[in-house]
Amino acid sequence: MKAIVIEQYGGSDQLVEKDLPKPDIKDDQVLIEMHATSINPIDWKVREGYMKDGMPFEFPLILGWDAAGVISEVGSKVTTFKKGDQVFARPAMENGTYSEYVAVDEELVALKPDHLSFEEAASVPLAGLTAWQCLVDFGKVKKGDRVLIHAGSGGVGSFAIQIAKSFGAYVLSTASGKNEAFLKELGVDEFIDYKTTDFADVAKDVDLVVDTMGGDILEKSLDVVKKGGRLVSIAGQPDAEKAKDKGITAESLWLNPNGKQLAELGELMEQGKVKAHIGHTFPLTEKGLRDAHDLSATHHAKGKIVIKIQ
């Protein structure tokens, strides 16, 4: 199979095309013939070597953790899926998706909603599940909650806005002015242009903050959460002492792949409550992946960056 790999840590020029053996599947896995994948910030962070101490990988390494395609083989213990099923998934970390085939554990797979294209489905798993787990599992989001979502035009942010609105929350979100119309389309109640407005001046008594930025923004976000509220970050570790002093529950979240939750997210998409927003599409080539990584690293991509495989 064709795959785009890295053979050492470094810049986007390390992404090279290789011809590799098709993966062998275990008894509880399916083999997905890939139609699309997508780019997430973790992809280029791993490529740069930022995660190498906590997540040792073997080279050549296939990056990518979003899968959408058709099942071409099923393991002997698989009961939920059959050959020919159109599916999407967030595979285990060791099974990258910049390739024509990927082996995925049955429990991590969900049927693709009928009305979604493979490209749209590929944009969902990592970003959508991250948003779901921040809001639903950790945030216990409910009707009437005031929810602040940072960087609402990004992959996680755009899904988080829609999921929060589907639960009946009042959503505030930060982005640059050029993305105001996009965020309003997603359902944002209160748009905050981070270039002209300090979010801490307008976001008060928030029930839940979803932080995707880290650093100073994470630190300052603790000041806008009301007592008894919650803050979750996917970009840093909240100050535990400060959170405790303010009576806030604050945690850093690392995504846990989950096929059942992905199916629930798919149901919201079937109902039209959540939509995939693709901002950019590239082919599965060395140049395509390099350009996609470089774009993601600017932090200015709108919506999701998708890789079309076939």
mmCIF file of C-alpha atoms in Angstrom:
data_model
loop_
_atom_site.group_PDB
_atom_site.id
_atom_site.type_symbol
_atom_site.label_atom_id
_atom_site.label_comp_id
_atom_site.label_asym_id
_atom_site.label_seq_id
_atom_site.Cartn_x
_atom_site.Cartn_y
_atom_site.Cartn_z
ATOM 1 C CA MET A 1 0.000 0.000 0.000
ATOM 2 C CA LYS A 2 1.011 3.628 -0.447
ATOM 3 C CA ALA A 3 1.682 5.533 2.756
ATOM 4 C CA ILE A 4 3.204 8.874 3.723
ATOM 5 C CA VAL A 5 5.649 8.368 6.612
ATOM 6 C CA ILE A 6 8.391 10.047 8.603
ATOM 7 C CA GLU A 7 11.674 8.239 9.206
ATOM 8 C CA GLN A 8 12.981 10.767 11.720
ATOM 9 C CA TYR A 9 11.656 13.755 13.636
ATOM 10 C CA GLY A 10 11.852 17.172 11.984
ATOM 11 C CA GLY A 11 10.099 19.600 9.646
ATOM 12 C CA SER A 12 7.369 18.883 7.120
ATOM 13 C CA ASP A 13 10.042 17.904 4.574
ATOM 14 C CA GLN A 14 10.406 14.666 6.573
ATOM 15 C CA LEU A 15 7.056 13.466 5.163
ATOM 16 C CA VAL A 16 7.923 10.985 2.410
ATOM 17 C CA GLU A 17 6.014 8.450 0.325
ATOM 18 C CA LYS A 18 6.707 4.736 0.933
ATOM 19 C CA ASP A 19 5.364 1.461 -0.338
ATOM 20 C CA LEU A 20 4.578 -0.595 2.781
ATOM 21 C CA PRO A 21 2.906 -3.958 3.441
ATOM 22 C CA LYS A 22 -0.843 -3.836 4.003
ATOM 23 C CA PRO A 23 -1.515 -4.199 7.768
ATOM 24 C CA ASP A 24 -2.383 -7.633 9.184
ATOM 25 C CA ILE A 25 -5.494 -7.492 11.352
ATOM 26 C CA LYS A 26 -6.035 -9.145 14.734
ATOM 27 C CA ASP A 27 -9.161 -11.195 15.545
ATOM 28 C CA ASP A 28 -10.926 -8.138 17.038
ATOM 29 C CA GLN A 29 -9.978 -5.695 14.271
ATOM 30 C CA VAL A 30 -11.255 -4.585 10.881
ATOM 31 C CA LEU A 31 -9.182 -3.452 7.911
ATOM 32 C CA ILE A 32 -10.417 -0.161 6.487
ATOM 33 C CA GLU A 33 -9.700 0.709 2.869
ATOM 34 C CA MET A 34 -9.143 4.426 3.359
ATOM 35 C CA HIS A 35 -10.998 7.096 1.391
ATOM 36 C CA ALA A 36 -10.033 10.102 3.515
ATOM 37 C CA THR A 37 -8.202 11.218 6.638
ATOM 38 C CA SER A 38 -7.625 14.624 8.215
ATOM 39 C CA ILE A 39 -4.947 16.720 9.878
ATOM 40 C CA ASN A 40 -4.857 17.621 13.566
ATOM 41 C CA PRO A 41 -2.238 19.677 15.461
ATOM 42 C CA ILE A 42 -0.998 16.516 17.191
ATOM 43 C CA ASP A 43 0.172 15.260 13.768
ATOM 44 C CA TRP A 44 2.827 17.925 13.308
ATOM 45 C CA LYS A 45 3.641 18.024 17.021
ATOM 46 C CA VAL A 46 4.540 14.321 16.871
ATOM 47 C CA ARG A 47 6.446 14.908 13.619
ATOM 48 C CA GLU A 48 8.486 17.699 15.218
ATOM 49 C CA GLY A 49 9.353 15.406 18.131
ATOM 50 C CA TYR A 50 7.443 17.350 20.805
ATOM 51 C CA MET A 51 5.824 14.149 22.110
ATOM 52 C CA LYS A 52 8.779 11.752 21.851
ATOM 53 C CA ASP A 53 9.451 11.489 25.600
ATOM 54 C CA GLY A 54 5.886 10.591 26.524
ATOM 55 C CA MET A 55 5.001 8.713 23.323
ATOM 56 C CA PRO A 56 7.894 6.727 21.884
ATOM 57 C CA PHE A 57 7.208 5.639 18.290
ATOM 58 C CA GLU A 58 9.081 3.337 15.924
ATOM 59 C CA PHE A 59 10.138 4.496 12.453
ATOM 60 C CA PRO A 60 9.022 4.523 9.714
ATOM 61 C CA LEU A 61 6.008 6.157 11.377
ATOM 62 C CA ILE A 62 2.657 6.691 9.667
ATOM 63 C CA LEU A 63 1.009 9.733 11.239
ATOM 64 C CA GLY A 64 -2.693 10.579 11.233
ATOM 65 C CA TRP A 65 -5.540 9.575 13.557
ATOM 66 C CA ASP A 66 -8.748 10.019 11.584
ATOM 67 C CA ALA A 67 -10.099 7.271 9.337
ATOM 68 C CA ALA A 68 -13.020 7.122 6.908
ATOM 69 C CA GLY A 69 -13.466 4.363 4.362
ATOM 70 C CA VAL A 70 -14.868 0.927 3.575
ATOM 71 C CA ILE A 71 -14.215 -2.259 5.532
ATOM 72 C CA SER A 72 -12.278 -4.704 3.340
ATOM 73 C CA GLU A 73 -11.549 -7.412 5.931
ATOM 74 C CA VAL A 74 -13.018 -8.394 9.312
ATOM 75 C CA GLY A 75 -11.331 -10.337 12.117
ATOM 76 C CA SER A 76 -12.773 -13.669 13.291
ATOM 77 C CA LYS A 77 -14.135 -12.180 16.550
ATOM 78 C CA VAL A 78 -15.729 -9.078 14.985
ATOM 79 C CA THR A 79 -19.524 -9.104 15.346
ATOM 80 C CA THR A 80 -20.654 -5.507 14.752
ATOM 81 C CA PHE A 81 -19.328 -4.861 11.252
ATOM 82 C CA LYS A 82 -19.072 -6.650 7.931
ATOM 83 C CA LYS A 83 -17.083 -6.329 4.747
ATOM 84 C CA GLY A 84 -18.356 -3.416 2.648
ATOM 85 C CA ASP A 85 -19.571 -1.304 5.584
ATOM 86 C CA GLN A 86 -18.805 2.409 5.259
ATOM 87 C CA VAL A 87 -17.254 3.500 8.554
ATOM 88 C CA PHE A 88 -15.248 6.151 10.375
ATOM 89 C CA ALA A 89 -12.922 5.836 13.357
ATOM 90 C CA ARG A 90 -10.169 7.269 15.514
ATOM 91 C CA PRO A 91 -7.677 4.346 15.460
ATOM 92 C CA ALA A 92 -5.181 3.531 18.222
ATOM 93 C CA MET A 93 -2.093 5.762 18.227
ATOM 94 C CA GLU A 94 0.193 3.143 16.666
ATOM 95 C CA ASN A 95 -2.024 2.753 13.583
ATOM 96 C CA GLY A 96 -1.564 5.874 11.450
ATOM 97 C CA THR A 97 -3.965 6.888 8.693
ATOM 98 C CA TYR A 98 -1.827 8.604 6.022
ATOM 99 C CA SER A 99 -2.142 5.351 4.094
ATOM 100 C CA GLU A 100 -4.395 3.333 1.791
ATOM 101 C CA TYR A 101 -5.313 0.838 4.533
ATOM 102 C CA VAL A 102 -5.484 0.915 8.335
ATOM 103 C CA ALA A 103 -6.219 -1.776 10.937
ATOM 104 C CA VAL A 104 -8.654 -0.602 13.643
ATOM 105 C CA ASP A 105 -10.054 -2.235 16.792
ATOM 106 C CA GLU A 106 -13.766 -3.010 16.383
ATOM 107 C CA GLU A 107 -14.698 -0.998 19.498
ATOM 108 C CA LEU A 108 -13.225 2.188 17.995
ATOM 109 C CA VAL A 109 -15.278 2.041 14.779
ATOM 110 C CA ALA A 110 -18.707 3.539 13.980
ATOM 111 C CA LEU A 111 -20.889 3.347 10.881
ATOM 112 C CA LYS A 112 -20.574 6.463 8.742
ATOM 113 C CA PRO A 113 -23.792 8.513 8.620
ATOM 114 C CA ASP A 114 -25.329 7.935 5.185
ATOM 115 C CA HIS A 115 -25.505 11.588 4.177
ATOM 116 C CA LEU A 116 -21.862 12.332 5.025
ATOM 117 C CA SER A 117 -19.143 12.149 2.385
ATOM 118 C CA PHE A 118 -15.971 10.264 3.310
ATOM 119 C CA GLU A 119 -14.171 13.609 3.493
ATOM 120 C CA GLU A 120 -16.734 14.979 5.948
ATOM 121 C CA ALA A 121 -16.627 11.791 8.028
ATOM 122 C CA ALA A 122 -12.815 11.903 8.150
ATOM 123 C CA SER A 123 -12.962 15.387 9.657
ATOM 124 C CA VAL A 124 -14.904 14.185 12.696
ATOM 125 C CA PRO A 125 -13.247 11.496 14.867
ATOM 126 C CA LEU A 126 -10.332 13.117 16.700
ATOM 127 C CA ALA A 127 -11.671 16.685 16.837
ATOM 128 C CA GLY A 128 -15.304 15.668 17.363
ATOM 129 C CA LEU A 129 -14.554 13.138 20.100
ATOM 130 C CA THR A 130 -12.225 15.597 21.836
ATOM 131 C CA ALA A 131 -14.999 18.208 21.859
ATOM 132 C CA TRP A 132 -17.562 15.610 23.019
ATOM 133 C CA GLN A 133 -15.413 14.409 25.912
ATOM 134 C CA CYS A 134 -14.609 17.982 26.989
ATOM 135 C CA LEU A 135 -18.259 19.040 27.004
ATOM 136 C CA VAL A 136 -20.235 15.907 27.839
ATOM 137 C CA ASP A 137 -17.945 13.589 29.833
ATOM 138 C CA PHE A 138 -16.010 16.247 31.748
ATOM 139 C CA GLY A 139 -18.182 19.354 31.387
ATOM 140 C CA LYS A 140 -21.584 17.718 32.060
ATOM 141 C CA VAL A 141 -22.976 20.390 29.746
ATOM 142 C CA LYS A 142 -26.694 21.064 30.083
ATOM 143 C CA LYS A 143 -29.374 23.446 28.906
ATOM 144 C CA GLY A 144 -28.757 27.040 29.991
ATOM 145 C CA ASP A 145 -25.050 26.620 30.802
ATOM 146 C CA ARG A 146 -22.785 29.506 29.815
ATOM 147 C CA VAL A 147 -19.938 27.886 27.868
ATOM 148 C CA LEU A 148 -16.798 29.680 26.651
ATOM 149 C CA ILE A 149 -14.973 27.951 23.782
ATOM 150 C CA HIS A 150 -11.602 29.302 22.734
ATOM 151 C CA ALA A 151 -10.587 29.304 19.040
ATOM 152 C CA GLY A 152 -14.055 28.435 17.804
ATOM 153 C CA SER A 153 -13.077 28.416 14.125
ATOM 154 C CA GLY A 154 -10.621 25.532 14.566
ATOM 155 C CA GLY A 155 -11.340 21.804 14.333
ATOM 156 C CA VAL A 156 -12.129 21.097 17.995
ATOM 157 C CA GLY A 157 -13.690 24.523 18.558
ATOM 158 C CA SER A 158 -16.125 24.288 15.645
ATOM 159 C CA PHE A 159 -17.397 20.885 16.825
ATOM 160 C CA ALA A 160 -17.532 22.061 20.458
ATOM 161 C CA ILE A 161 -19.758 25.020 19.573
ATOM 162 C CA GLN A 162 -22.264 22.803 17.783
ATOM 163 C CA ILE A 163 -22.289 20.090 20.447
ATOM 164 C CA ALA A 164 -22.798 22.669 23.215
ATOM 165 C CA LYS A 165 -25.682 24.250 21.258
ATOM 166 C CA SER A 166 -27.274 20.817 20.723
ATOM 167 C CA PHE A 167 -27.505 20.526 24.540
ATOM 168 C CA GLY A 168 -29.094 23.977 24.799
ATOM 169 C CA ALA A 169 -26.088 25.887 26.150
ATOM 170 C CA TYR A 170 -25.412 29.612 25.715
ATOM 171 C CA VAL A 171 -22.102 29.726 23.834
ATOM 172 C CA LEU A 172 -19.410 32.408 23.829
ATOM 173 C CA SER A 173 -16.413 31.885 21.561
ATOM 174 C CA THR A 174 -13.180 33.611 20.608
ATOM 175 C CA ALA A 175 -11.747 33.909 17.095
ATOM 176 C CA SER A 176 -10.447 36.616 14.774
ATOM 177 C CA GLY A 177 -12.940 39.066 13.242
ATOM 178 C CA LYS A 178 -12.776 37.436 9.804
ATOM 179 C CA ASN A 179 -14.384 34.294 11.300
ATOM 180 C CA GLU A 180 -17.334 36.027 12.972
ATOM 181 C CA ALA A 181 -19.859 35.028 10.306
ATOM 182 C CA PHE A 182 -18.614 31.427 10.387
ATOM 183 C CA LEU A 183 -19.016 31.200 14.171
ATOM 184 C CA LYS A 184 -22.470 32.777 14.059
ATOM 185 C CA GLU A 185 -23.408 30.169 11.452
ATOM 186 C CA LEU A 186 -22.242 27.466 13.895
ATOM 187 C CA GLY A 187 -24.619 28.897 16.491
ATOM 188 C CA VAL A 188 -22.425 31.112 18.698
ATOM 189 C CA ASP A 189 -24.486 33.441 20.880
ATOM 190 C CA GLU A 190 -21.668 35.832 21.762
ATOM 191 C CA PHE A 191 -18.691 36.302 19.446
ATOM 192 C CA ILE A 192 -15.448 37.667 20.914
ATOM 193 C CA ASP A 193 -12.814 39.054 18.524
ATOM 194 C CA TYR A 194 -9.625 38.220 20.400
ATOM 195 C CA LYS A 195 -7.695 40.877 18.435
ATOM 196 C CA THR A 196 -9.844 43.752 19.678
ATOM 197 C CA THR A 197 -11.416 42.440 22.889
ATOM 198 C CA ASP A 198 -10.035 40.818 26.020
ATOM 199 C CA PHE A 199 -12.324 37.843 26.613
ATOM 200 C CA ALA A 200 -11.942 38.286 30.386
ATOM 201 C CA ASP A 201 -13.748 41.644 30.098
ATOM 202 C CA VAL A 202 -16.888 40.148 28.549
ATOM 203 C CA ALA A 203 -17.032 36.484 29.596
ATOM 204 C CA LYS A 204 -18.291 36.506 33.191
ATOM 205 C CA ASP A 205 -19.665 33.771 35.456
ATOM 206 C CA VAL A 206 -19.047 31.022 32.928
ATOM 207 C CA ASP A 207 -20.149 27.471 33.815
ATOM 208 C CA LEU A 208 -17.600 25.781 31.556
ATOM 209 C CA VAL A 209 -14.494 26.810 29.603
ATOM 210 C CA VAL A 210 -13.083 24.644 26.812
ATOM 211 C CA ASP A 211 -9.481 25.797 26.302
ATOM 212 C CA THR A 212 -7.692 24.816 23.088
ATOM 213 C CA MET A 213 -4.872 27.346 23.333
ATOM 214 C CA GLY A 214 -2.974 26.886 26.623
ATOM 215 C CA GLY A 215 -0.477 29.415 28.013
ATOM 216 C CA ASP A 216 -1.765 32.817 29.113
ATOM 217 C CA ILE A 217 -5.255 32.136 27.762
ATOM 218 C CA LEU A 218 -5.568 29.023 29.924
ATOM 219 C CA GLU A 219 -4.270 30.915 32.958
ATOM 220 C CA LYS A 220 -6.677 33.834 32.436
ATOM 221 C CA SER A 221 -9.623 31.546 31.753
ATOM 222 C CA LEU A 222 -9.673 30.434 35.386
ATOM 223 C CA ASP A 223 -10.745 33.985 36.274
ATOM 224 C CA VAL A 224 -13.968 33.860 34.247
ATOM 225 C CA VAL A 225 -15.346 30.576 35.611
ATOM 226 C CA LYS A 226 -17.908 30.907 38.368
ATOM 227 C CA LYS A 227 -17.536 29.050 41.656
ATOM 228 C CA GLY A 228 -18.551 25.432 41.163
ATOM 229 C CA GLY A 229 -17.833 25.722 37.434
ATOM 230 C CA ARG A 230 -15.457 23.718 35.280
ATOM 231 C CA LEU A 231 -12.502 24.303 33.010
ATOM 232 C CA VAL A 232 -10.959 21.754 30.645
ATOM 233 C CA SER A 233 -7.846 22.249 28.526
ATOM 234 C CA ILE A 234 -6.490 20.202 25.651
ATOM 235 C CA ALA A 235 -3.429 22.453 25.372
ATOM 236 C CA GLY A 236 -1.980 22.672 28.875
ATOM 237 C CA GLN A 237 -2.236 21.791 32.534
ATOM 238 C CA PRO A 238 -4.483 24.126 34.546
ATOM 239 C CA ASP A 239 -3.099 25.627 37.771
ATOM 240 C CA ALA A 240 -4.506 23.186 40.356
ATOM 241 C CA GLU A 241 -3.944 25.492 43.327
ATOM 242 C CA LYS A 242 -5.631 28.473 41.688
ATOM 243 C CA ALA A 243 -8.555 26.296 40.587
ATOM 244 C CA LYS A 244 -8.970 24.917 44.110
ATOM 245 C CA ASP A 245 -8.870 28.413 45.648
ATOM 246 C CA LYS A 246 -11.628 29.524 43.258
ATOM 247 C CA GLY A 247 -13.768 26.423 43.807
ATOM 248 C CA ILE A 248 -13.365 25.309 40.191
ATOM 249 C CA THR A 249 -12.928 21.797 38.812
ATOM 250 C CA ALA A 250 -10.101 22.061 36.260
ATOM 251 C CA GLU A 251 -8.416 19.306 34.281
ATOM 252 C CA SER A 252 -6.321 18.634 31.224
ATOM 253 C CA LEU A 253 -7.958 16.185 28.821
ATOM 254 C CA TRP A 254 -6.368 13.594 26.557
ATOM 255 C CA LEU A 255 -8.746 11.992 24.085
ATOM 256 C CA ASN A 256 -9.876 8.425 24.722
ATOM 257 C CA PRO A 257 -10.946 6.835 21.385
ATOM 258 C CA ASN A 258 -14.497 5.490 21.624
ATOM 259 C CA GLY A 259 -16.650 4.015 18.861
ATOM 260 C CA LYS A 260 -19.928 4.309 20.826
ATOM 261 C CA GLN A 261 -19.412 8.045 21.379
ATOM 262 C CA LEU A 262 -18.497 8.450 17.726
ATOM 263 C CA ALA A 263 -21.799 6.780 16.835
ATOM 264 C CA GLU A 264 -23.624 9.249 19.152
ATOM 265 C CA LEU A 265 -21.870 12.113 17.399
ATOM 266 C CA GLY A 266 -22.892 10.555 14.084
ATOM 267 C CA GLU A 267 -26.507 10.560 15.302
ATOM 268 C CA LEU A 268 -26.316 14.303 16.028
ATOM 269 C CA MET A 269 -24.983 14.746 12.489
ATOM 270 C CA GLU A 270 -27.859 12.673 11.057
ATOM 271 C CA GLN A 271 -30.254 14.994 12.889
ATOM 272 C CA GLY A 272 -28.521 18.045 11.397
ATOM 273 C CA LYS A 273 -27.488 19.376 14.825
ATOM 274 C CA VAL A 274 -23.777 19.027 14.074
ATOM 275 C CA LYS A 275 -22.135 19.528 10.685
ATOM 276 C CA ALA A 276 -18.627 18.888 9.431
ATOM 277 C CA HIS A 277 -16.898 22.035 8.187
ATOM 278 C CA ILE A 278 -14.024 21.364 5.790
ATOM 279 C CA GLY A 279 -11.852 24.380 5.138
ATOM 280 C CA HIS A 280 -9.107 22.790 3.025
ATOM 281 C CA THR A 281 -8.524 19.550 1.079
ATOM 282 C CA PHE A 282 -5.203 18.065 -0.040
ATOM 283 C CA PRO A 283 -4.229 14.805 -1.821
ATOM 284 C CA LEU A 284 -2.315 11.876 -0.259
ATOM 285 C CA THR A 285 1.057 12.901 -1.727
ATOM 286 C CA GLU A 286 4.311 14.166 -0.217
ATOM 287 C CA LYS A 287 3.521 17.724 -1.297
ATOM 288 C CA GLY A 288 -0.115 17.451 -0.189
ATOM 289 C CA LEU A 289 0.800 16.324 3.323
ATOM 290 C CA ARG A 290 3.634 18.834 3.667
ATOM 291 C CA ASP A 291 1.351 21.705 2.642
ATOM 292 C CA ALA A 292 -1.386 20.445 4.985
ATOM 293 C CA HIS A 293 1.022 20.225 7.944
ATOM 294 C CA ASP A 294 2.407 23.702 7.257
ATOM 295 C CA LEU A 295 -1.120 25.131 7.109
ATOM 296 C CA SER A 296 -2.166 23.436 10.361
ATOM 297 C CA ALA A 297 0.936 24.758 12.133
ATOM 298 C CA THR A 298 -0.104 28.366 11.375
ATOM 299 C CA HIS A 299 -3.145 27.897 13.699
ATOM 300 C CA HIS A 300 -5.155 29.885 11.135
ATOM 301 C CA ALA A 301 -6.910 27.089 9.253
ATOM 302 C CA LYS A 302 -10.695 27.519 9.216
ATOM 303 C CA GLY A 303 -12.588 24.303 9.887
ATOM 304 C CA LYS A 304 -10.873 20.993 9.205
ATOM 305 C CA ILE A 305 -7.984 20.108 6.880
ATOM 306 C CA VAL A 306 -8.848 16.906 5.014
ATOM 307 C CA ILE A 307 -6.675 14.505 2.998
ATOM 308 C CA LYS A 308 -8.489 12.809 0.118
ATOM 309 C CA ILE A 309 -7.117 9.311 -0.488
ATOM 310 C CA GLN A 310 -9.382 7.880 -3.209
#
